[in-house]
Coordinates of C-alpha atoms in Angstrom, one line a residue:
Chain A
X79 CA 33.0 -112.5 34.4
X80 CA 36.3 -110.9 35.6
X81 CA 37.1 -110.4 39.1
X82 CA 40.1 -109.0 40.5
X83 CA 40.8 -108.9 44.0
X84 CA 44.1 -106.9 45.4
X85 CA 46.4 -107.3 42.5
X86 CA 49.8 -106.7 43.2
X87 CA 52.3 -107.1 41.0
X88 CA 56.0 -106.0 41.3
X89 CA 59.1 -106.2 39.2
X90 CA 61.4 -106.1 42.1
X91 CA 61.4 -103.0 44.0
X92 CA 59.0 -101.2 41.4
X93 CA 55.4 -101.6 42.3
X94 CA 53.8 -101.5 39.2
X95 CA 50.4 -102.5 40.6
X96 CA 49.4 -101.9 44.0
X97 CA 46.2 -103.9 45.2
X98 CA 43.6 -103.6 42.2
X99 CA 39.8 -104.2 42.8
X100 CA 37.9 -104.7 39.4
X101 CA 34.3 -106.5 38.5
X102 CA 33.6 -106.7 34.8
X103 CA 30.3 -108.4 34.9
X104 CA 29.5 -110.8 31.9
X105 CA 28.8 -108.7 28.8
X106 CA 29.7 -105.7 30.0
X107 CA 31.9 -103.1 28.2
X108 CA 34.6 -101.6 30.6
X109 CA 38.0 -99.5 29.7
X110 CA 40.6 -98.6 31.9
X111 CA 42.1 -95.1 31.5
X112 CA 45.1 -94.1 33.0
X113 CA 48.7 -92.2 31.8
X114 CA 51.8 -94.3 31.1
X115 CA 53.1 -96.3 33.9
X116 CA 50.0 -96.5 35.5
X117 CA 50.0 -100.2 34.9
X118 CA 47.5 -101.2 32.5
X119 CA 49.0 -103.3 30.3
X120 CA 50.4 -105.1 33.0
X121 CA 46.9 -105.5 34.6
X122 CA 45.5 -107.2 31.3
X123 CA 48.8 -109.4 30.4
X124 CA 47.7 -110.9 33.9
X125 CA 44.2 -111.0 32.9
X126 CA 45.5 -112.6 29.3
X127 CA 47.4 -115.5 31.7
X128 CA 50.6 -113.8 29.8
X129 CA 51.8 -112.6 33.5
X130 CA 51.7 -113.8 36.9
X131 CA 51.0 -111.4 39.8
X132 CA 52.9 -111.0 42.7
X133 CA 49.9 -111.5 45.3
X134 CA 46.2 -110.8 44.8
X135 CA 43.3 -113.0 43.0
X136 CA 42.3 -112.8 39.4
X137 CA 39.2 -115.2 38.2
X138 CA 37.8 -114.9 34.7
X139 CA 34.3 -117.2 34.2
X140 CA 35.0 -118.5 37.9
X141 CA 37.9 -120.0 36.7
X142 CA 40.9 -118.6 39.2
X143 CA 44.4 -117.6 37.4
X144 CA 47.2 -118.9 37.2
X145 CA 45.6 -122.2 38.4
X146 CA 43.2 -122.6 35.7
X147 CA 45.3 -121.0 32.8
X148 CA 44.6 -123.5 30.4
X149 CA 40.8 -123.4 30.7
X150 CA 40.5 -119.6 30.6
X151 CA 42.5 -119.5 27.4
X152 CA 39.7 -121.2 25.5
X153 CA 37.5 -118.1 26.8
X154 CA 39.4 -115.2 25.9
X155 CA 40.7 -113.2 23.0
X156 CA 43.2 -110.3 23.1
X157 CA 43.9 -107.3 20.9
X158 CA 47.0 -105.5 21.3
X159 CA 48.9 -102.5 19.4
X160 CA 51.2 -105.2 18.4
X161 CA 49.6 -107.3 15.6
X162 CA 50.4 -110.6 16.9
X163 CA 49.9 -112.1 13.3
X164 CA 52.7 -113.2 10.7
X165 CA 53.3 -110.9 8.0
X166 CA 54.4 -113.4 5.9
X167 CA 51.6 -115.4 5.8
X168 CA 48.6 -113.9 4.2
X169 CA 45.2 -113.1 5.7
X170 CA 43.6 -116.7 5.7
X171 CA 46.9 -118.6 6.5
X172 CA 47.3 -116.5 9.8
X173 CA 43.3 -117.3 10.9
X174 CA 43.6 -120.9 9.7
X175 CA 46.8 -121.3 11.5
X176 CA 44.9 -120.1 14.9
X177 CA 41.7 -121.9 13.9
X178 CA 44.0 -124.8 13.8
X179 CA 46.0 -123.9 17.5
X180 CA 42.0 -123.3 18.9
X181 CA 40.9 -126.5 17.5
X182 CA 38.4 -125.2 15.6
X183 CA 35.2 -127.3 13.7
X184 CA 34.6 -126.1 9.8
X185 CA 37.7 -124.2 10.0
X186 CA 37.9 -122.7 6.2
X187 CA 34.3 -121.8 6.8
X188 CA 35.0 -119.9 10.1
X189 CA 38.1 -118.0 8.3
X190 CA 35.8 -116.6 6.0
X191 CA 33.4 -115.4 8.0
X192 CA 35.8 -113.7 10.3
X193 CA 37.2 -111.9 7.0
X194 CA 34.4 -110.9 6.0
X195 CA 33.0 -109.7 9.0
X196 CA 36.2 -107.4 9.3
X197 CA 36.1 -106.4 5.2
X198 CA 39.4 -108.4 4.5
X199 CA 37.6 -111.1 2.5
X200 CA 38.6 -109.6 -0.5
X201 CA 42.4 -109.6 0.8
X202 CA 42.2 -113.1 1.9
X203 CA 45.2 -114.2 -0.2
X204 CA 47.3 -110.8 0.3
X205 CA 50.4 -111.1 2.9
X206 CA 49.6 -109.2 5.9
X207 CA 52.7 -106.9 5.5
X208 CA 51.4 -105.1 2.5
X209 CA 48.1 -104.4 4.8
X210 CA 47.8 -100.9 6.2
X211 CA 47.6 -100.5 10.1
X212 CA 43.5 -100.1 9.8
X213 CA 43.8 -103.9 8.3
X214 CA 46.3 -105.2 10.2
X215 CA 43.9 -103.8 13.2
X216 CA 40.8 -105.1 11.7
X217 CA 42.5 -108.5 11.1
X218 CA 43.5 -108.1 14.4
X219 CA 40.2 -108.2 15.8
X220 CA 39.1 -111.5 13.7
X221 CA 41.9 -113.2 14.8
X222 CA 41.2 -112.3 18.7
X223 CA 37.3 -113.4 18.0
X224 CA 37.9 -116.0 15.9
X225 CA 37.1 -118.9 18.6
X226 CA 34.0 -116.6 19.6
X227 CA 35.9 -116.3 23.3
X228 CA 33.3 -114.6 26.3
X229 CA 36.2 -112.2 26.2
X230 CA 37.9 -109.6 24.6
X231 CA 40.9 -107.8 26.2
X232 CA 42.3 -104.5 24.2
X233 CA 45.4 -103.1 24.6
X234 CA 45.4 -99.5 23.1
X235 CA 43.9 -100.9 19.8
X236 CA 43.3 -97.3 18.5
X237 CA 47.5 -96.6 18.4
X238 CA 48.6 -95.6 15.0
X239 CA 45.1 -95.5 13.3
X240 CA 43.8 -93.0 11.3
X241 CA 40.3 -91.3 12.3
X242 CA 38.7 -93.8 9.2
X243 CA 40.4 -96.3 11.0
X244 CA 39.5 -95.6 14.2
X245 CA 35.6 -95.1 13.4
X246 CA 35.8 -98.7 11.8
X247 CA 37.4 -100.2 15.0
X248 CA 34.8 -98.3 17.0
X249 CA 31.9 -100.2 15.0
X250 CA 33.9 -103.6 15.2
X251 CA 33.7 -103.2 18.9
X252 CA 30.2 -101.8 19.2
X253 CA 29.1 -105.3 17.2
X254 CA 30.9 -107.1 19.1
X255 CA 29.9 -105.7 23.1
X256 CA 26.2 -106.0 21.0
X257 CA 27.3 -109.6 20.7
X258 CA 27.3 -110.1 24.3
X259 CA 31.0 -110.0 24.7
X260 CA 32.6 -109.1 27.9
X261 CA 35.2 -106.2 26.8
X262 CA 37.8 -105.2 29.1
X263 CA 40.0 -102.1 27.3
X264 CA 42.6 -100.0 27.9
X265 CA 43.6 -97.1 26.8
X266 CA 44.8 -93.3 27.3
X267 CA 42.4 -91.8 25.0
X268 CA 39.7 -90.4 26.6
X269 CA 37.5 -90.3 24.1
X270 CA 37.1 -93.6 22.6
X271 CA 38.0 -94.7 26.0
X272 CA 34.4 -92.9 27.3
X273 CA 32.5 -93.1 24.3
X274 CA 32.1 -96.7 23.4
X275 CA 32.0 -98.7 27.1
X276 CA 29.7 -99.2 29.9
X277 CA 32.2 -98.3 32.1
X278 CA 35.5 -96.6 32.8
X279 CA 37.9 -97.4 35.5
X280 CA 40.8 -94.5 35.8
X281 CA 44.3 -96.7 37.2
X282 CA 46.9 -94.4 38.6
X283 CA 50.0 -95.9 40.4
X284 CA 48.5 -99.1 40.1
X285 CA 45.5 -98.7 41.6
X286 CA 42.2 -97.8 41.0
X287 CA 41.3 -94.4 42.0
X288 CA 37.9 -93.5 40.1
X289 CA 35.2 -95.2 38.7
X290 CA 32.5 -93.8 36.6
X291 CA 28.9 -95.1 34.3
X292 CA 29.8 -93.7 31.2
X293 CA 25.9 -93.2 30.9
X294 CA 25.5 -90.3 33.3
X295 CA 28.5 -88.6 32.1
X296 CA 29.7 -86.4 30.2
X297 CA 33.2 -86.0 28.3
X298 CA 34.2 -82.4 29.8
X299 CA 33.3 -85.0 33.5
X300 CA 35.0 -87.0 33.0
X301 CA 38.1 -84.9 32.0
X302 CA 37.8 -83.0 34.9
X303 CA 37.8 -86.4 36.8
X304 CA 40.5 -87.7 35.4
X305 CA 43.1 -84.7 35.9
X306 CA 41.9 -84.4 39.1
X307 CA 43.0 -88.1 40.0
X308 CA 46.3 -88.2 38.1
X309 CA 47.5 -84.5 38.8
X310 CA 46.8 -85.2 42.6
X311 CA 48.7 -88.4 42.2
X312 CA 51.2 -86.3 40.2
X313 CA 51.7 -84.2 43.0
X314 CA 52.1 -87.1 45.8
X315 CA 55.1 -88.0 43.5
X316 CA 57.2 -84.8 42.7
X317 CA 56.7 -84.0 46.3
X318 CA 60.4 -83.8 47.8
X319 CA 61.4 -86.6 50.0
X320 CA 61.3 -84.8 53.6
X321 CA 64.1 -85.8 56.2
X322 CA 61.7 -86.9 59.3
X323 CA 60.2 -89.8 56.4
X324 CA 57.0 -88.3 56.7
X325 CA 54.7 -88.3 53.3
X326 CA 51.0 -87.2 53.8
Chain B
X869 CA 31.9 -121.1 30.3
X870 CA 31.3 -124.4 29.0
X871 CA 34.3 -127.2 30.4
X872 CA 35.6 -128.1 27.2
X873 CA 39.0 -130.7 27.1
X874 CA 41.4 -129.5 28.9
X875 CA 44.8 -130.5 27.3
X876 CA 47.5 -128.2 28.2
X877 CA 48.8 -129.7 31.5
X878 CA 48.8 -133.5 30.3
X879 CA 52.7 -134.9 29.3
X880 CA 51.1 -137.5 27.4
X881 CA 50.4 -136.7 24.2
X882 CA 46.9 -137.3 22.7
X883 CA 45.1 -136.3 19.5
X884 CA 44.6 -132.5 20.1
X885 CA 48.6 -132.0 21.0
X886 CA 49.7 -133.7 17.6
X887 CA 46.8 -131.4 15.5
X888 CA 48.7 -128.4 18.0
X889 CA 52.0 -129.5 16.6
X890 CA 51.1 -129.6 13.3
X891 CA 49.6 -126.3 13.2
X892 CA 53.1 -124.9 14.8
X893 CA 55.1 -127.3 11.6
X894 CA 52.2 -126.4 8.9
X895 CA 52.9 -122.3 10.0
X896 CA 56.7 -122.4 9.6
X897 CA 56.3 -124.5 6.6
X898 CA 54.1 -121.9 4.5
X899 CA 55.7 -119.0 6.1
X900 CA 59.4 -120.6 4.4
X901 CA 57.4 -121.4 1.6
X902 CA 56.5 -117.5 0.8
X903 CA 59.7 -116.2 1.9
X904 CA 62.5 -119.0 2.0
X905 CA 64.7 -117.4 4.1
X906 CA 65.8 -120.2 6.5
X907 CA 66.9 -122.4 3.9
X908 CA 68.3 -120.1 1.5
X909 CA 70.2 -118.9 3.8
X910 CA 72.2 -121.8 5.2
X911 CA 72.2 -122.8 1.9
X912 CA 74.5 -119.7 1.0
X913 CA 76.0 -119.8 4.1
X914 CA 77.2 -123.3 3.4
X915 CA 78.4 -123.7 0.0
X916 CA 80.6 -120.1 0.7
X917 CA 82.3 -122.3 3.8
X918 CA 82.7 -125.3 1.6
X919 CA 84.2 -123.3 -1.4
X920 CA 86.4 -121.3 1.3
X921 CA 87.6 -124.7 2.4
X922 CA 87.9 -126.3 -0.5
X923 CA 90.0 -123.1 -2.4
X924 CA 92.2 -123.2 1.0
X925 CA 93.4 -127.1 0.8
X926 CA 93.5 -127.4 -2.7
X927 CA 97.6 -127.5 -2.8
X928 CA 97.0 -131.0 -0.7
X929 CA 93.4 -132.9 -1.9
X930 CA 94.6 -135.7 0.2
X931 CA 94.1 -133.6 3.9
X932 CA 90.9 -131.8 2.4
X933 CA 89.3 -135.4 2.1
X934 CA 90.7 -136.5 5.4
X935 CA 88.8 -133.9 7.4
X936 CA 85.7 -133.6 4.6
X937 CA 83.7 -135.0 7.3
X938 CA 84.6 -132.8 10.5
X939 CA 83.8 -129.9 7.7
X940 CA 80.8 -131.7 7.1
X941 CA 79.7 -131.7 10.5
X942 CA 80.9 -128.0 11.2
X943 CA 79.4 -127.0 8.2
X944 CA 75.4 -128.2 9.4
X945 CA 76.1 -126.5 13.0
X946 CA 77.0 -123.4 11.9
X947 CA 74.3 -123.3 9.5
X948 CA 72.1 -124.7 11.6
X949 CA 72.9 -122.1 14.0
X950 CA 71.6 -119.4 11.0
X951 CA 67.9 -121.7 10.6
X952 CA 67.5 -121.9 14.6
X953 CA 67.7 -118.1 14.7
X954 CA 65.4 -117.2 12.2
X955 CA 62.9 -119.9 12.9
X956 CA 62.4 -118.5 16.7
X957 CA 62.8 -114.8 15.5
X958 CA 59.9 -115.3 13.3
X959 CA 57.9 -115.6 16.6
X960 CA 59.7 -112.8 18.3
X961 CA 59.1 -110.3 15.2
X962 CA 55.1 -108.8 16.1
X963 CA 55.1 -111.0 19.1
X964 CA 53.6 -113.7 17.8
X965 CA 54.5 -116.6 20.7
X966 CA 52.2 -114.1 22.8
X967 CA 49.7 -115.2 20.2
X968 CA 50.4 -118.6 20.8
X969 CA 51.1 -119.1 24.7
X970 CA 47.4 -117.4 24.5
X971 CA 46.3 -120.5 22.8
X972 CA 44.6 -123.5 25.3
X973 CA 47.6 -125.7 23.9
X974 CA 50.4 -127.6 25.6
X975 CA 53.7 -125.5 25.7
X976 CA 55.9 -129.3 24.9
X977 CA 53.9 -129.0 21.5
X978 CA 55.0 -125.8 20.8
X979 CA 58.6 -127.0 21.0
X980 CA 58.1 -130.0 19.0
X981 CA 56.3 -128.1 16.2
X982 CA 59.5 -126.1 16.3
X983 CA 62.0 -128.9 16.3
X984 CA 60.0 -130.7 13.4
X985 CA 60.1 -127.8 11.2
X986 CA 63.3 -126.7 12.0
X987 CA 64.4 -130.4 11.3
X988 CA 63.3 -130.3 7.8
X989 CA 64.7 -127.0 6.8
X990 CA 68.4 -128.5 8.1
X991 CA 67.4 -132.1 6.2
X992 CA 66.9 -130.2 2.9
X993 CA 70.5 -128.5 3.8
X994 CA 71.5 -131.5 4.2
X995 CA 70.6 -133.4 1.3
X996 CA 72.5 -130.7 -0.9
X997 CA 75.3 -130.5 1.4
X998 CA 75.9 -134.6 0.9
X999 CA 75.3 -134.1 -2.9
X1000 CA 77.9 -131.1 -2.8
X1001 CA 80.6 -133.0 -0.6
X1002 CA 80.3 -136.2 -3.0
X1003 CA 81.4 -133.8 -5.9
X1004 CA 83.9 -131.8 -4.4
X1005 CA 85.3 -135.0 -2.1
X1006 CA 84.9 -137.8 -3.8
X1007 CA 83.8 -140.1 -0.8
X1008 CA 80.3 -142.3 0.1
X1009 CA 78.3 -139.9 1.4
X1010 CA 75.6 -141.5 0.1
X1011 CA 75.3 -144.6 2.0
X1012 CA 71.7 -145.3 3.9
X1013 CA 74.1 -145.5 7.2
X1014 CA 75.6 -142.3 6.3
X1015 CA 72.2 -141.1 5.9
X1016 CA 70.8 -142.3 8.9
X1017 CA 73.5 -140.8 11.2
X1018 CA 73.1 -137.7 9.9
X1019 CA 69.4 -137.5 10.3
X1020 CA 70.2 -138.8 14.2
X1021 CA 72.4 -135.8 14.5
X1022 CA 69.9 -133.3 13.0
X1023 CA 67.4 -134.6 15.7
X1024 CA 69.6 -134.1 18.5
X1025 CA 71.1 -130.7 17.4
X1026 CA 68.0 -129.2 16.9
X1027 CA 66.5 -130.5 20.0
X1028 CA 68.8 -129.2 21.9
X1029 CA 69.0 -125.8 19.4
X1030 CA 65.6 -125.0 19.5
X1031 CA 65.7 -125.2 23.2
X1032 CA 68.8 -122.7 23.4
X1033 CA 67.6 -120.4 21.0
X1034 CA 64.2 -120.0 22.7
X1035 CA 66.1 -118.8 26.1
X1036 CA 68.7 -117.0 24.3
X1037 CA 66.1 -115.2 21.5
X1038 CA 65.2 -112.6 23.7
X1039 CA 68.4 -111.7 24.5
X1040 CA 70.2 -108.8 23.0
X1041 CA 73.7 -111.1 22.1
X1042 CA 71.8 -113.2 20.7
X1043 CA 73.1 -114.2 17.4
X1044 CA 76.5 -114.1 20.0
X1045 CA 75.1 -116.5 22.4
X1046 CA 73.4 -119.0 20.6
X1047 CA 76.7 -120.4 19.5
X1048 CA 78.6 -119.9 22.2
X1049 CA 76.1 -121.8 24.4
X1050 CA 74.9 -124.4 21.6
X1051 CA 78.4 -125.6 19.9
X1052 CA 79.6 -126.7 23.4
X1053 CA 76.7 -128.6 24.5
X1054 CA 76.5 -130.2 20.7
X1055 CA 79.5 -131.6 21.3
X1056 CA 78.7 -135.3 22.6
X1057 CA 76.6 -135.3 19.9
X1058 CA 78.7 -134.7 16.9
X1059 CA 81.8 -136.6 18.2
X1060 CA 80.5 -140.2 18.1
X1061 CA 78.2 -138.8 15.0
X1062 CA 81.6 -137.7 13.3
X1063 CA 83.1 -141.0 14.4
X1064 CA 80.2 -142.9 12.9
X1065 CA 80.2 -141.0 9.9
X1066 CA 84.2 -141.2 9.0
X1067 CA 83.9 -145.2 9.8
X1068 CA 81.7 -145.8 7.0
X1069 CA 84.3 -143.6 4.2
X1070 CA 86.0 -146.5 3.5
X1071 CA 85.7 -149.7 1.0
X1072 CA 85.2 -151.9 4.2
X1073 CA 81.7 -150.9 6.1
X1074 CA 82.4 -151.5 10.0
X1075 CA 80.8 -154.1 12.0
X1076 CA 77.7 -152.9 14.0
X1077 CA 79.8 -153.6 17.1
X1078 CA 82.5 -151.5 16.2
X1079 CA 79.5 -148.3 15.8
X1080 CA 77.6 -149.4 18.9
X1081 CA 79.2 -147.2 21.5
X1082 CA 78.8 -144.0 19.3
X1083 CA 75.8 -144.7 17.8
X1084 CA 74.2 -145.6 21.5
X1085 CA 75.6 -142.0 22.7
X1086 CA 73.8 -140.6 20.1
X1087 CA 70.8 -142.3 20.3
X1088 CA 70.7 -141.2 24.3
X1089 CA 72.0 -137.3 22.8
X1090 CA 68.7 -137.4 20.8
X1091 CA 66.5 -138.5 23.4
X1092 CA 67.6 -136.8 26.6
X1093 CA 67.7 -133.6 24.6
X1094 CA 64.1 -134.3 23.3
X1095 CA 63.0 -135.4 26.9
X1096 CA 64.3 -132.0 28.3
X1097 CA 62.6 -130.1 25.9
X1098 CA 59.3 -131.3 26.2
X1099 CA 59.7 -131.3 30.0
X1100 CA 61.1 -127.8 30.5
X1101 CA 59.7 -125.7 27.3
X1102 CA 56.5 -124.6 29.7
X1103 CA 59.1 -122.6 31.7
X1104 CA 61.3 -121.5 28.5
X1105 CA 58.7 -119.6 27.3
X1106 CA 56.8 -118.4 30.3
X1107 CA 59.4 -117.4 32.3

């Protein structure tokens, strides 16, 4: 469902991403772990056709971006830490107004399923800034899935949720990678990172360095995994710059 | 995947850009209807100009009704200056326009949605500013030409302004640079508009050949600015 091919992407002489190889197949559940700076949110505003990358091949439903921008839009859905939804309108204005921007058939119907699939219904007419963060979250999530996309893309979802929270967002995205969704997420918790997907990818300096089948293994693993990879990538960097140029 | 209509490249418009562009007007609509904060606003912003002006020529009534209309004219731009602001920071606030770009719609319909509502919020100004000017001046604001002008002006200005303040929004000078950038290039604009405008303050309306010139530059104001917009949003907001 998502390919990614050598992804590069540079903001003039900062290399953020560094020739990324990724597969999401289609309904698969995949997060992408890695410490700040890695470049993951860069990686998935490319994937969300927000960004273009400096070289490399991204294709989402054989679709290839930024070529086919358009088309892949209709297929995708993306939930960020930012809310991306008016807090001056309330709950059923912001979904109607993107039920409206997607097009959608039986619109009012659709609104209220999506609500009530996330437990807003009863806050339908309630402005989204007197919501708490688990709402906004939740609304969120019916306003990323409210065209039913093939995709979901997560950027940190869980940031600023409570653990009530949190367990709520973990069954929203359980349902919905039951649902057949293809879930790409990102995140630098470990746990919810391991816990809920398929599959976890660890990005460090841009590139992929690890990839494991959340199946066959186990938290304390995959810790020990993941330090390994970013502390010897840690190490690379605070190495002092020698005279002769050489690095390895 | 299924191929469904692919409508975001095409310039022309069809059906599903003008549903696009009303869902961009019907938004900013309902989100001034629970808040009204553009209009309100330049609302204040206005009459506390007008009043200004109005306390500062009152030794000599007959110079505060000679330049009523220049103070007319400045009065919309710098208000509209406040509405242009706040209709694109809405967007900016919680990132909404990455919402929207996200959207399989064309970027051009984005922009018009955004000079159509913007539009009406500086009409509405507007129509209370005429009302105020006809009190406190005493001249024909009123008349359908008057009327008309002024609604031509609106167009342009906010064509152009809603293409400014989408560059200039993400800026940190922004409230700075809007009208540094925006007044300047309004200016071919409002000069015939103001020259249309002060034509028709007197008992004896003008000939339509007498108007032509202005009236044609603002005429090709509206529409160049309109053109340039819908041609060049795509790499406003994506760039």
């Amino acid at each position: 469902m998502i390919q990614i091919k050598g992804l590069v992407k540079n903001y003039g002489m900062n290399h953020v991403l560094r020739g990324v190889d990724l597969h999401v197949r289609p309904g698969e559940f995949v997060t992408l772990v890695g410490s700040n700076g890695a470049g993951k949110t860069t990686l998935l505003r490319i994937v969300a056709t927000l960004q273009q990358a400096t070289a490399g091949q991204v294709t989402i439903g054989g679709w290839l971006l930024p070529q086919h921008a358009s088309r892949v839009r209709e297929h995708i859905g993306l939930v960020s830490h930012q809310a991306l939804l008016y807090g001056d309108l309330t709950a059923a204005e912001n979904l109607t107004f993107f039920a409206r921007l997607y097009r959608l058939e039986n619109q009012q119907e659709r609104v209220a399923t999506a609500l009530k699939t996330v437990g807003l219904l009863a806050r339908q007419r309630d402005a989204v800034s007197t919501f708490s963060r688990g709402m906004v979250q939740r609304l969120t999530i019916a306003r990323a899935t409210l065209h039913e996309p093939d995709v979901l893309l997560l950027d940190e979802p869980y940031t600023g949720l409570d653990q009530d929270a949190a367990r709520l967002l973990d069954d929203l995205l359980r349902r919905e990678s039951a649902n057949g969704r293809t879930i790409l997420m990102i995140t630098h918790d470990l746990t919810h990172g391991l816990n809920l997907c398929d599959r976890v990818a660890i990005l460090n300096r841009g590139k992929i360095v690890a990839e494991v089948d959340s199946a066959h293994t186990n938290p304390a693993e995959f810790l020990e995994l993941y330090t390994e990879h970013t502390r010897r990538r840690e190490k690379r960097r605070k190495r002092p710059v020698s005279g002769s140029g050489s690095s390895e | 995947m299924s191929e469904k209509e692919n409508n975001s490249s095409f310039i022309i418009p069809n059906s599903a850009f003008w549903s696009s562009v009303w869902a961009i007007v019907w938004k900013d609509l309902q989100i001034e209807k629970h808040t009204r904060q553009i209009v309100s606003v330049m609302i204040m912003f206005s009459l506390v100009t007008v009043i200004m002006f109005n306390f500062a020529l009152e030794a000599n009534l007959a110079a505060a009704r000679e330049v009523a209309t220049g103070l007319l004219w400045a009065t919309i731009l710098l208000a509209g200056t406040l509405g242009l602001n706040r209709s694109l920071a809405i967007e900016r606030e919680n990132q909404t326009m990455e919402a929207i770009l996200m959207a399989p719609i064309n970027r051009s319909a984005i922009y018009l949605g955004k000079v159509i509502s913007t539009t009406v919020f500086v009409l509405i100004l507007e129509a209370i500013l005429v009302f105020i000017f006809i009190i406190f001046f005493n001249k024909p604001y009123w008349r359908p030409q008057v009327i008309l002008v002024l609604f031509l002006g609106t167009i342009g200005y906010i064509a152009a302004g809603v293409l400014v303040t989408s560059m200039t929004i993400q800026t940190r000078t922004r409230e700075v640079l809007l009208p540094v950038l925006l007044l300047p290039l309004s200016l071919p604009l409002v000069l015939p508009a103001a020259t249309i405008v002060s034509s028709y303050m007197f008992p004896q309306l003008p000939e339509l050949a007498e108007i032509q010139t202005p009236l044609s530059l603002v005429l090709v104001y509206d529409l160049l600015m309109l053109a340039v917009g819908f041609l060049t949003y795509h790499y406003v907001v994506e760039s």
